[in-house]
């Protein structure tokens, strides 16, 4: 039995199995839909700090290894309470600050032992007097809000060293540092642990802190920043995403009806595609995933891919209906003709998603798994259920008449586009494509890894979070971007001169690195104490070589060394977390560590939010090219298996390569960095874009085998499949471009990138594929041959 016969039998066996048991197919799909719909209704927004970071990166491994020694340097929220009228030294302000401190203390998920504000007993002041050192709590037990006690408070704050850290440089605001627990004991049952719900926590901060106290005291304004707050705001954006899904649904419905002129088939395509989305969400919940800010875009993509395949099916059935005696025959013939190209295109989509699994970041892996599940589901809903449904409901006479007319009449638009395959136009197209490729490669050198803006680039620059963030940057010396270098020594070794002198050198080096605001460590406190012991003489603000002096000098450096003095963090405060700022800071530390690491003394990177960001950037930088190469290798292999022709594979893959290069250039032009949010677009753009090329080439090849010259074969391809490809590209792009108006900036960025890539992939398939075919494929060698592609029937 030859290869072609074998494939045809395989197809007809599957066809018989499905179409001879149509009621069973529909019943199974109905039962599965009911079960998965019930599962989908239970899916909840969920994310965690650890899912957003690359857990296997050396920086993160070191941070987690020493997590218990790094008090308050992991997942924290900072609440800045601003006095809008006057300064913080007023009875009303201090009372409001105390109430906020107490309210925050009781919010579930707060690490109460590390909570820090002016009202914390651990915040102390120190001064040198004739008798020696004096000190105490910044807010003493005798504080009563009177003018005298407020004057005393002002003096204590000035002596505490907290100006620029807990207290604003202009004395108009102060900060409450709120460290968080990823899991905390259930108040009802202490033996159970509850995972921190970021959305709920963010809402409690808004309701119990911001709204409540701003209403209670109109002279204060509350600003809140931190990872948990940012993620909470992103999850709130989910509601907006649901709205965009509704808009995309309406637009698609209108365009589908305009394309088919048949209400029955329009509803059939929409329902089967929505079934795919429900199945995908249900299966996500069944395997234990929730919806995080990144994977919430997956249902959109599944809807888009489902519509794409649904349109091809409806188009095929409409074309077949003009010759077939009934809807069942037309559905069967279309199934036979399009099941394999559809299957190959879906496998190519899945491959694009699966390659994302190589990135060691939880949210990207979940996105990859969720999208792969969704694509697998489309095989059942749009390749099997849709033709079976249409075999019952059929296509309206109006649509069939239109299809008959289309099949016989001349199409000036398609005739014009068929010139892309002509001997005169094809060389021009190739030259233009090469110029675009060269220009795109040159410009995409400006593409950066990581964030390119201050604050939270996932949110709009004018969002409340980013306004809060810029307030804190402008009013405090310590920004919210902290890179923590962990200095590891033998037990009790952090306070000896041979450890502290290199720490002092590192701080000097870091403070002279562009992009660094300031640096603090136990050396900072030690120098101040030694100066204090010597009547405050500035000449003594240096490290002593006397071990006893050093030991006593660090006694007040709370939180700047661990319990057994074997780890001393150096806190480097950065201006922002832009990619180049992080690169410079990390490089400076690594250069220093290379020359100063020795037995018993190690400078380890990195903790703090800037350390996490730097690790994430490194993971993305190393994975970006690997993913792109992997996606292309997989797509090329799929095309080789399908068409058994190197020339055909080049015709399909080269337009995709051009799109990727131009996509990178667009990101560089728009100032969008390659990061957790935008990296998946690279794989998605190629995976979804290959569908167009596969559908067009499979039809073009069948006409070439029938003996038609290339330009005529391409004209016939455009009349049958080109219409569906053009429609699909426009339909998907219109659906995705609604994201551009999202309040969540990274979703708007993804929307812009996907819209561009979907349109360019469609345009590449219609414009560049026939031009490449003119040079790579010899029609005269194909004419009359039955072998070749697995689509040859």
mmCIF file of N, CA and C in Angstrom, residues 411-476:
data_model
loop_
_atom_site.group_PDB
_atom_site.id
_atom_site.type_symbol
_atom_site.label_atom_id
_atom_site.label_comp_id
_atom_site.label_asym_id
_atom_site.label_seq_id
_atom_site.Cartn_x
_atom_site.Cartn_y
_atom_site.Cartn_z
ATOM 1 N N UNK A 411 -12.726 37.324 -9.800
ATOM 2 C CA UNK A 411 -12.529 38.188 -8.627
ATOM 3 C C UNK A 411 -11.381 39.151 -8.902
ATOM 4 N N UNK A 412 -11.671 40.416 -9.213
ATOM 5 C CA UNK A 412 -10.593 41.360 -9.542
ATOM 6 C C UNK A 412 -9.571 41.514 -8.404
ATOM 7 N N UNK A 413 -10.070 41.497 -7.131
ATOM 8 C CA UNK A 413 -9.164 41.683 -5.996
ATOM 9 C C UNK A 413 -8.163 40.533 -5.888
ATOM 10 N N UNK A 414 -8.695 39.298 -5.980
ATOM 11 C CA UNK A 414 -7.800 38.125 -5.884
ATOM 12 C C UNK A 414 -6.902 38.059 -7.122
ATOM 13 N N UNK A 415 -7.417 38.462 -8.272
ATOM 14 C CA UNK A 415 -6.619 38.457 -9.513
ATOM 15 C C UNK A 415 -5.423 39.407 -9.329
ATOM 16 N N UNK A 416 -5.712 40.558 -8.712
ATOM 17 C CA UNK A 416 -4.650 41.538 -8.469
ATOM 18 C C UNK A 416 -3.593 40.948 -7.508
ATOM 19 N N UNK A 417 -4.082 40.323 -6.408
ATOM 20 C CA UNK A 417 -3.144 39.744 -5.429
ATOM 21 C C UNK A 417 -2.342 38.590 -6.025
ATOM 22 N N UNK A 418 -2.920 37.896 -7.018
ATOM 23 C CA UNK A 418 -2.205 36.746 -7.601
ATOM 24 C C UNK A 418 -0.933 37.190 -8.320
ATOM 25 N N UNK A 419 -0.835 38.516 -8.598
ATOM 26 C CA UNK A 419 0.390 39.026 -9.232
ATOM 27 C C UNK A 419 1.619 38.865 -8.337
ATOM 28 N N UNK A 420 1.390 38.662 -7.031
ATOM 29 C CA UNK A 420 2.532 38.418 -6.144
ATOM 30 C C UNK A 420 3.318 37.186 -6.588
ATOM 31 N N UNK A 421 2.645 36.288 -7.299
ATOM 32 C CA UNK A 421 3.316 35.062 -7.756
ATOM 33 C C UNK A 421 3.891 35.227 -9.163
ATOM 34 N N UNK A 422 3.695 36.417 -9.788
ATOM 35 C CA UNK A 422 4.131 36.579 -11.183
ATOM 36 C C UNK A 422 5.648 36.743 -11.260
ATOM 37 N N UNK A 423 6.194 36.468 -12.420
ATOM 38 C CA UNK A 423 7.651 36.519 -12.622
ATOM 39 C C UNK A 423 8.187 37.938 -12.470
ATOM 40 N N UNK A 424 7.351 38.955 -12.727
ATOM 41 C CA UNK A 424 7.818 40.349 -12.625
ATOM 42 C C UNK A 424 7.798 40.851 -11.172
ATOM 43 N N UNK A 425 6.711 40.550 -10.459
ATOM 44 C CA UNK A 425 6.532 41.113 -9.104
ATOM 45 C C UNK A 425 7.341 40.337 -8.053
ATOM 46 N N UNK A 426 7.453 39.009 -8.231
ATOM 47 C CA UNK A 426 8.120 38.178 -7.206
ATOM 48 C C UNK A 426 9.530 38.668 -6.853
ATOM 49 N N UNK A 427 10.411 38.987 -7.851
ATOM 50 C CA UNK A 427 11.764 39.444 -7.473
ATOM 51 C C UNK A 427 11.723 40.746 -6.655
ATOM 52 N N UNK A 428 10.789 41.649 -7.005
ATOM 53 C CA UNK A 428 10.654 42.917 -6.256
ATOM 54 C C UNK A 428 10.273 42.611 -4.802
ATOM 55 N N UNK A 429 9.326 41.675 -4.625
ATOM 56 C CA UNK A 429 8.891 41.284 -3.275
ATOM 57 C C UNK A 429 10.061 40.748 -2.458
ATOM 58 N N UNK A 430 10.875 39.902 -3.091
ATOM 59 C CA UNK A 430 12.013 39.300 -2.376
ATOM 60 C C UNK A 430 12.999 40.392 -1.952
ATOM 61 N N UNK A 431 13.280 41.347 -2.861
ATOM 62 C CA UNK A 431 14.218 42.438 -2.540
ATOM 63 C C UNK A 431 13.668 43.282 -1.387
ATOM 64 N N UNK A 432 12.361 43.620 -1.444
ATOM 65 C CA UNK A 432 11.731 44.406 -0.368
ATOM 66 C C UNK A 432 11.810 43.660 0.966
ATOM 67 N N UNK A 433 11.554 42.350 0.902
ATOM 68 C CA UNK A 433 11.594 41.542 2.129
ATOM 69 C C UNK A 433 13.010 41.532 2.710
ATOM 70 N N UNK A 434 14.034 41.436 1.842
ATOM 71 C CA UNK A 434 15.423 41.430 2.318
ATOM 72 C C UNK A 434 15.787 42.771 2.949
ATOM 73 N N UNK A 435 15.314 43.869 2.311
ATOM 74 C CA UNK A 435 15.575 45.208 2.871
ATOM 75 C C UNK A 435 14.910 45.352 4.250
ATOM 76 N N UNK A 436 13.633 44.903 4.332
ATOM 77 C CA UNK A 436 12.901 44.980 5.608
ATOM 78 C C UNK A 436 13.610 44.132 6.667
ATOM 79 N N UNK A 437 14.096 42.953 6.250
ATOM 80 C CA UNK A 437 14.787 42.042 7.170
ATOM 81 C C UNK A 437 16.068 42.702 7.696
ATOM 82 N N UNK A 438 16.851 43.286 6.767
ATOM 83 C CA UNK A 438 18.113 43.945 7.159
ATOM 84 C C UNK A 438 17.851 45.132 8.074
ATOM 85 N N UNK A 439 16.852 45.964 7.687
ATOM 86 C CA UNK A 439 16.513 47.146 8.494
ATOM 87 C C UNK A 439 16.021 46.734 9.873
ATOM 88 N N UNK A 440 15.179 45.698 9.912
ATOM 89 C CA UNK A 440 14.640 45.196 11.188
ATOM 90 C C UNK A 440 15.747 44.679 12.097
ATOM 91 N N UNK A 441 16.691 43.911 11.516
ATOM 92 C CA UNK A 441 17.820 43.374 12.297
ATOM 93 C C UNK A 441 18.662 44.510 12.868
ATOM 94 N N UNK A 442 18.922 45.527 12.018
ATOM 95 C CA UNK A 442 19.758 46.659 12.454
ATOM 96 C C UNK A 442 19.074 47.411 13.597
ATOM 97 N N UNK A 443 17.762 47.693 13.437
ATOM 98 C CA UNK A 443 17.070 48.498 14.453
ATOM 99 C C UNK A 443 16.821 47.707 15.736
ATOM 100 N N UNK A 444 16.642 46.380 15.588
ATOM 101 C CA UNK A 444 16.318 45.588 16.795
ATOM 102 C C UNK A 444 17.541 45.408 17.701
ATOM 103 N N UNK A 445 18.705 45.944 17.290
ATOM 104 C CA UNK A 445 19.866 45.960 18.215
ATOM 105 C C UNK A 445 19.560 46.852 19.425
ATOM 106 N N UNK A 446 18.598 47.789 19.251
ATOM 107 C CA UNK A 446 18.228 48.693 20.358
ATOM 108 C C UNK A 446 17.293 48.022 21.364
ATOM 109 N N UNK A 447 16.897 46.789 21.079
ATOM 110 C CA UNK A 447 15.948 46.102 21.962
ATOM 111 C C UNK A 447 16.622 45.777 23.294
ATOM 112 N N UNK A 448 15.945 46.119 24.389
ATOM 113 C CA UNK A 448 16.517 45.910 25.726
ATOM 114 C C UNK A 448 15.789 44.761 26.428
ATOM 115 N N UNK A 449 16.517 44.153 27.362
ATOM 116 C CA UNK A 449 15.914 43.121 28.214
ATOM 117 C C UNK A 449 15.451 43.812 29.499
ATOM 118 N N UNK A 450 14.270 43.443 29.992
ATOM 119 C CA UNK A 450 13.818 43.968 31.287
ATOM 120 C C UNK A 450 12.986 45.231 31.156
ATOM 121 N N UNK A 451 12.769 45.863 32.312
ATOM 122 C CA UNK A 451 11.907 47.052 32.364
ATOM 123 C C UNK A 451 12.660 48.298 31.911
ATOM 124 N N UNK A 452 11.943 49.172 31.221
ATOM 125 C CA UNK A 452 12.567 50.405 30.729
ATOM 126 C C UNK A 452 11.987 51.642 31.418
ATOM 127 N N UNK A 453 11.071 51.430 32.369
ATOM 128 C CA UNK A 453 10.441 52.564 33.057
ATOM 129 C C UNK A 453 10.586 52.403 34.558
ATOM 130 N N UNK A 454 10.423 53.525 35.281
ATOM 131 C CA UNK A 454 10.406 53.454 36.742
ATOM 132 C C UNK A 454 9.097 52.833 37.207
ATOM 133 N N UNK A 455 9.064 52.473 38.485
ATOM 134 C CA UNK A 455 7.796 51.996 39.058
ATOM 135 C C UNK A 455 7.399 50.637 38.530
ATOM 136 N N UNK A 456 6.085 50.454 38.350
ATOM 137 C CA UNK A 456 5.565 49.164 37.866
ATOM 138 C C UNK A 456 5.204 49.313 36.393
ATOM 139 N N UNK A 457 6.061 48.841 35.484
ATOM 140 C CA UNK A 457 5.784 49.022 34.056
ATOM 141 C C UNK A 457 4.560 48.222 33.602
ATOM 142 N N UNK A 458 4.120 47.243 34.441
ATOM 143 C CA UNK A 458 2.919 46.483 34.063
ATOM 144 C C UNK A 458 1.675 47.367 34.107
ATOM 145 N N UNK A 459 1.756 48.459 34.873
ATOM 146 C CA UNK A 459 0.605 49.366 35.002
ATOM 147 C C UNK A 459 0.904 50.664 34.254
ATOM 148 N N UNK A 460 -0.139 51.404 33.929
ATOM 149 C CA UNK A 460 0.032 52.671 33.195
ATOM 150 C C UNK A 460 0.843 53.671 34.044
ATOM 151 N N UNK A 461 1.614 54.574 33.392
ATOM 152 C CA UNK A 461 2.385 55.564 34.157
ATOM 153 C C UNK A 461 1.502 56.441 35.050
ATOM 154 N N UNK A 462 0.224 56.649 34.650
ATOM 155 C CA UNK A 462 -0.648 57.511 35.468
ATOM 156 C C UNK A 462 -1.529 56.714 36.441
ATOM 157 N N UNK A 463 -1.199 55.421 36.631
ATOM 158 C CA UNK A 463 -1.988 54.614 37.572
ATOM 159 C C UNK A 463 -1.678 55.066 38.999
ATOM 160 N N UNK A 464 -2.596 54.754 39.905
ATOM 161 C CA UNK A 464 -2.418 55.166 41.304
ATOM 162 C C UNK A 464 -1.125 54.578 41.871
ATOM 163 N N UNK A 465 -0.830 53.327 41.534
ATOM 164 C CA UNK A 465 0.374 52.662 42.068
ATOM 165 C C UNK A 465 1.630 53.433 41.648
ATOM 166 N N UNK A 466 1.721 53.771 40.357
ATOM 167 C CA UNK A 466 2.932 54.455 39.882
ATOM 168 C C UNK A 466 3.046 55.877 40.424
ATOM 169 N N UNK A 467 1.894 56.517 40.676
ATOM 170 C CA UNK A 467 1.940 57.852 41.309
ATOM 171 C C UNK A 467 2.465 57.722 42.747
ATOM 172 N N UNK A 468 1.974 56.675 43.448
ATOM 173 C CA UNK A 468 2.449 56.412 44.817
ATOM 174 C C UNK A 468 3.953 56.152 44.817
ATOM 175 N N UNK A 469 4.388 55.364 43.833
ATOM 176 C CA UNK A 469 5.799 54.999 43.753
ATOM 177 C C UNK A 469 6.679 56.231 43.518
ATOM 178 N N UNK A 470 6.233 57.126 42.611
ATOM 179 C CA UNK A 470 7.065 58.298 42.335
ATOM 180 C C UNK A 470 7.076 59.237 43.551
ATOM 181 N N UNK A 471 5.996 59.246 44.338
ATOM 182 C CA UNK A 471 5.987 60.049 45.581
ATOM 183 C C UNK A 471 7.101 59.559 46.516
ATOM 184 N N UNK A 472 7.206 58.233 46.663
ATOM 185 C CA UNK A 472 8.208 57.672 47.588
ATOM 186 C C UNK A 472 9.626 57.910 47.052
ATOM 187 N N UNK A 473 9.810 57.770 45.735
ATOM 188 C CA UNK A 473 11.143 58.020 45.147
ATOM 189 C C UNK A 473 11.558 59.470 45.394
ATOM 190 N N UNK A 474 10.599 60.402 45.231
ATOM 191 C CA UNK A 474 10.930 61.834 45.329
ATOM 192 C C UNK A 474 11.118 62.321 46.758
ATOM 193 N N UNK A 475 10.570 61.595 47.746
ATOM 194 C CA UNK A 475 10.583 62.110 49.113
ATOM 195 C C UNK A 475 11.485 61.363 50.089
ATOM 196 N N UNK A 476 12.074 60.253 49.627
ATOM 197 C CA UNK A 476 12.918 59.457 50.529
ATOM 198 C C UNK A 476 14.266 59.188 49.873
#
